[in-house]
XYZ file of C-alpha atoms in Angstrom:
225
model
C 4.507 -4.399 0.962
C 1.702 -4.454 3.434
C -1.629 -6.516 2.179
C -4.689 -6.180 4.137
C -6.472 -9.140 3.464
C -11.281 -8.723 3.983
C -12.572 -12.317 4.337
C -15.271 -13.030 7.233
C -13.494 -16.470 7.480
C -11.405 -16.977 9.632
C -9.735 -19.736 8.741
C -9.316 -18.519 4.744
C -7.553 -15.256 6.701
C -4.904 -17.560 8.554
C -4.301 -19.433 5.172
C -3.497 -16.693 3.155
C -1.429 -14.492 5.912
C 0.956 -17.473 6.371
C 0.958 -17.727 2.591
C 1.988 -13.941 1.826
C 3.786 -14.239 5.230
C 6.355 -16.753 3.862
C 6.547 -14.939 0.584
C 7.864 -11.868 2.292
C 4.961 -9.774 2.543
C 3.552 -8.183 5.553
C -0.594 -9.574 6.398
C -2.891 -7.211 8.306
C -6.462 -9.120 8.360
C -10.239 -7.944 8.437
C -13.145 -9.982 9.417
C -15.891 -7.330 8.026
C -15.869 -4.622 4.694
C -16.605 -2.187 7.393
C -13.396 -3.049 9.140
C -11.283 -3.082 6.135
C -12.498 0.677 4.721
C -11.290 1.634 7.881
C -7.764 0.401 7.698
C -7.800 1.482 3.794
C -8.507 4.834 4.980
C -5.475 4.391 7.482
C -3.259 5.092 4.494
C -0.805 2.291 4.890
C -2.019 -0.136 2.910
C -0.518 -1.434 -0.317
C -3.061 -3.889 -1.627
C -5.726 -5.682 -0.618
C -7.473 -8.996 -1.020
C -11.365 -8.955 -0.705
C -13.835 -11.826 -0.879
C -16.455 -11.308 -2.334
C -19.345 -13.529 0.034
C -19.104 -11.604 3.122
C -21.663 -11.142 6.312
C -22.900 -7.784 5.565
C -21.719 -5.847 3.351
C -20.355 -8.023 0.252
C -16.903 -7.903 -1.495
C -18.488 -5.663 -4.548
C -20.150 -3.214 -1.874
C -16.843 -2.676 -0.392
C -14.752 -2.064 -3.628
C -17.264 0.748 -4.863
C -16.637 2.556 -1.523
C -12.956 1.948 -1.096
C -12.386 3.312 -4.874
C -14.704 6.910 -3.500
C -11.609 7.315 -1.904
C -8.343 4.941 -2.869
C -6.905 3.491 -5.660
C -5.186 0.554 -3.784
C -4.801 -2.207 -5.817
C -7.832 -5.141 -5.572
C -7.530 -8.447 -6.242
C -11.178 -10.151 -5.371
C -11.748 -14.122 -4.531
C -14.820 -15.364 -5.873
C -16.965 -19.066 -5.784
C -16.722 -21.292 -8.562
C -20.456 -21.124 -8.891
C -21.388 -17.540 -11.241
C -17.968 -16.617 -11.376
C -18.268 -15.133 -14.468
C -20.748 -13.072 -13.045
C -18.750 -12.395 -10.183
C -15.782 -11.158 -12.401
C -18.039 -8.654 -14.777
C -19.743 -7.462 -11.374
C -16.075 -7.331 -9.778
C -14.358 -5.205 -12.207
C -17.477 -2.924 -12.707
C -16.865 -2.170 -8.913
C -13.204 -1.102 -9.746
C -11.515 -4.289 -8.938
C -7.961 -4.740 -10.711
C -8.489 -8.777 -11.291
C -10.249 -12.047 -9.867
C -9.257 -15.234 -8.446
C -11.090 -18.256 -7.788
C -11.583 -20.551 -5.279
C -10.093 -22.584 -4.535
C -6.541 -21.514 -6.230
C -2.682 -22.106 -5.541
C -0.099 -20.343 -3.833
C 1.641 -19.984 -7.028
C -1.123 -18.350 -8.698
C -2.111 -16.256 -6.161
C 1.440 -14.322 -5.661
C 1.511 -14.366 -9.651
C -1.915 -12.861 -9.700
C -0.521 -9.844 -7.224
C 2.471 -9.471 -8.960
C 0.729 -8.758 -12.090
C -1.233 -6.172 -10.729
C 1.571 -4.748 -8.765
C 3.633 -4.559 -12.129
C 0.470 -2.332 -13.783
C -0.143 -0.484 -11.008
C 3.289 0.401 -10.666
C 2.947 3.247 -13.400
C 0.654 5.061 -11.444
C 2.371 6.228 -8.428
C 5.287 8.550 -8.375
C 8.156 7.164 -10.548
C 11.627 9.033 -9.127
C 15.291 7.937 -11.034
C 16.195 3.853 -11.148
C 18.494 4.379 -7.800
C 18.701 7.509 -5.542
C 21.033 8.528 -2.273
C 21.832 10.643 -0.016
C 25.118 8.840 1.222
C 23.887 6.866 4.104
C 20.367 5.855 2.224
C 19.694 4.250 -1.150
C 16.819 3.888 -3.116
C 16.508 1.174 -5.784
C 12.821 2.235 -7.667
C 13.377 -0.737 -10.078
C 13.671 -3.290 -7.500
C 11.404 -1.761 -4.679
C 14.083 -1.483 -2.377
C 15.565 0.652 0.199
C 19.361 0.135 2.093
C 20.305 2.268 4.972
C 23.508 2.090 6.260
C 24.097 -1.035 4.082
C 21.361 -2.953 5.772
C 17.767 -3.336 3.830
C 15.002 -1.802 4.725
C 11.383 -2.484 4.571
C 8.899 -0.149 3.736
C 5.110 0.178 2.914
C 4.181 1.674 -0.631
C 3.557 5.039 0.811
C 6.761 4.955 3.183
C 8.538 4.144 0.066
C 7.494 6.915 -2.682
C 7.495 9.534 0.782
C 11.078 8.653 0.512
C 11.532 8.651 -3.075
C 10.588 12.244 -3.411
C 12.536 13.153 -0.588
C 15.792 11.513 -2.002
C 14.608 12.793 -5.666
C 15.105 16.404 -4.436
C 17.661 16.448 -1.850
C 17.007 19.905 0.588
C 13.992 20.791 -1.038
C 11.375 21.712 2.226
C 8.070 19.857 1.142
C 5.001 20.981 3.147
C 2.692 18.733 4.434
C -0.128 19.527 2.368
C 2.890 19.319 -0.968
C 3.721 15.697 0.882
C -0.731 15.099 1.187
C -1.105 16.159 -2.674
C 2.144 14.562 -3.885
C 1.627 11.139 -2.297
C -2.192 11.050 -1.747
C -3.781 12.793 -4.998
C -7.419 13.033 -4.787
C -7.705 10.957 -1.643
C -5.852 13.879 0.146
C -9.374 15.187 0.930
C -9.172 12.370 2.770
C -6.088 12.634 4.805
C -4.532 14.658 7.332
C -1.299 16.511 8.373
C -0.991 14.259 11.294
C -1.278 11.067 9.047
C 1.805 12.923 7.469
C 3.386 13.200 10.457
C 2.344 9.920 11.292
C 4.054 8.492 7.472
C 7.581 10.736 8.702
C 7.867 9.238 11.988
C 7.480 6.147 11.085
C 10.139 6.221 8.202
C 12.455 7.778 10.243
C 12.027 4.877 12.985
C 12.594 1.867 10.216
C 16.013 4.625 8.704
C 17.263 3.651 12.009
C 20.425 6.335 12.626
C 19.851 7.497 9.132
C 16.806 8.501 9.401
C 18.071 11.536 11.076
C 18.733 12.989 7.673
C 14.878 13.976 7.350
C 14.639 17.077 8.871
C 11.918 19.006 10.290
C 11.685 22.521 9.386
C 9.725 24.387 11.824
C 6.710 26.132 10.313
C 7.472 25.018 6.968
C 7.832 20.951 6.509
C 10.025 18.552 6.051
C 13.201 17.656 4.010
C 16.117 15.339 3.282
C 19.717 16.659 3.535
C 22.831 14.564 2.691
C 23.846 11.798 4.918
């Protein structure tokens, strides 16, 4: 699970990356909204923590323009002072919840959790465990073995895989893999972030990842391990 977390401070940033850090997550940090859009529109991120007092543009600025495009899941920080406010405004902005400063570790990775475990209904949903002999896919648990040893994958990585595994020699195209895995933000996206997404996966597959094929001309597929 990669988090991006958008927070002009510096030292808030530090805090929370070795907090998600030790709970197994990986941190990728930006110090301005314009910043983060930018790695949102990357593709590889799974959710995202925002603050809401920013230099520039502010927390609620950012969420309207990242949901134009994304539905990454948003959990905002907000002040003590007109938090209330700062929730309404928040969630109006397409924000999935709010947490406020200052909070606890424990309540921050419950917070994400919960969100993770509603937002979990949106993306693709393939059978409880899938193979293909060398690789298996647990969708209950989130995880991925290759070769017996586990994997770890973004939330794109992951469902890329999924469908892959779900319908074993089926050749996807890229623009099947942009509108399968993307939706509406495909607009948004491009074969060579696809490319980009296989490449990747096959890298992390280690020896198994050899079992995604390329077909020439046509896309990609998985054939049995």
């Amino acid at each position: 699970m990669n988090i991006l977390v958008i927070d002009d401070e510096q030292t808030m940033r530090d805090l929370l990356a070795r907090t998600l850090n030790e709970a197994g997550y990986l941190v990728q940090q930006a110090s301005t909204g314009e910043r983060g859009i930018e790695r949102i529109r990357e593709g590889d991120i799974d959710f995202v923590i925002l603050d809401i007092m920013m230099a520039g543009q502010d927390g609620f600025s950012v969420c309207r323009q990242v949901r134009e495009f994304s539905d990454v899941p948003i959990l905002m920080l907000t002040a003590i002072a007109g938090s209330e406010a700062d929730k309404i405004n928040g969630l109006r902005a397409g924000a999935d919840d709010y947490l406020i400063k200052p909070f606890s570790r424990g309540e921050l990775l419950a917070r994400i959790e919960a969100i993770l475990r509603r937002a979990k209904g949106a993306a693709f949903k393939p059978e409880p465990v899938l193979s293909n002999g060398r690789i298996e896919l647990n969708e209950t648990m989130r995880r991925v073995t290759a070769d017996g040893k586990q994997v770890t994958l973004t939330r794109k990585e992951f469902d890329l895989l999924a469908l892959f595994l779900a319908h074993p020699g089926q050749v996807f195209s890229r623009e099947q893999l942009m509108e399968k895995l993307w939706g509406e933000q495909a607009l948004n996206v491009t074969t060579r972030t696809v490319d980009t997404h296989i490449k990747t996966l096959r890298i992390k597959l280690g020896d198994a990842g050899a079992a995604i094929e390329t077909v020439w001309g046509l896309g990609y597929k998985v054939v049995a391990g």
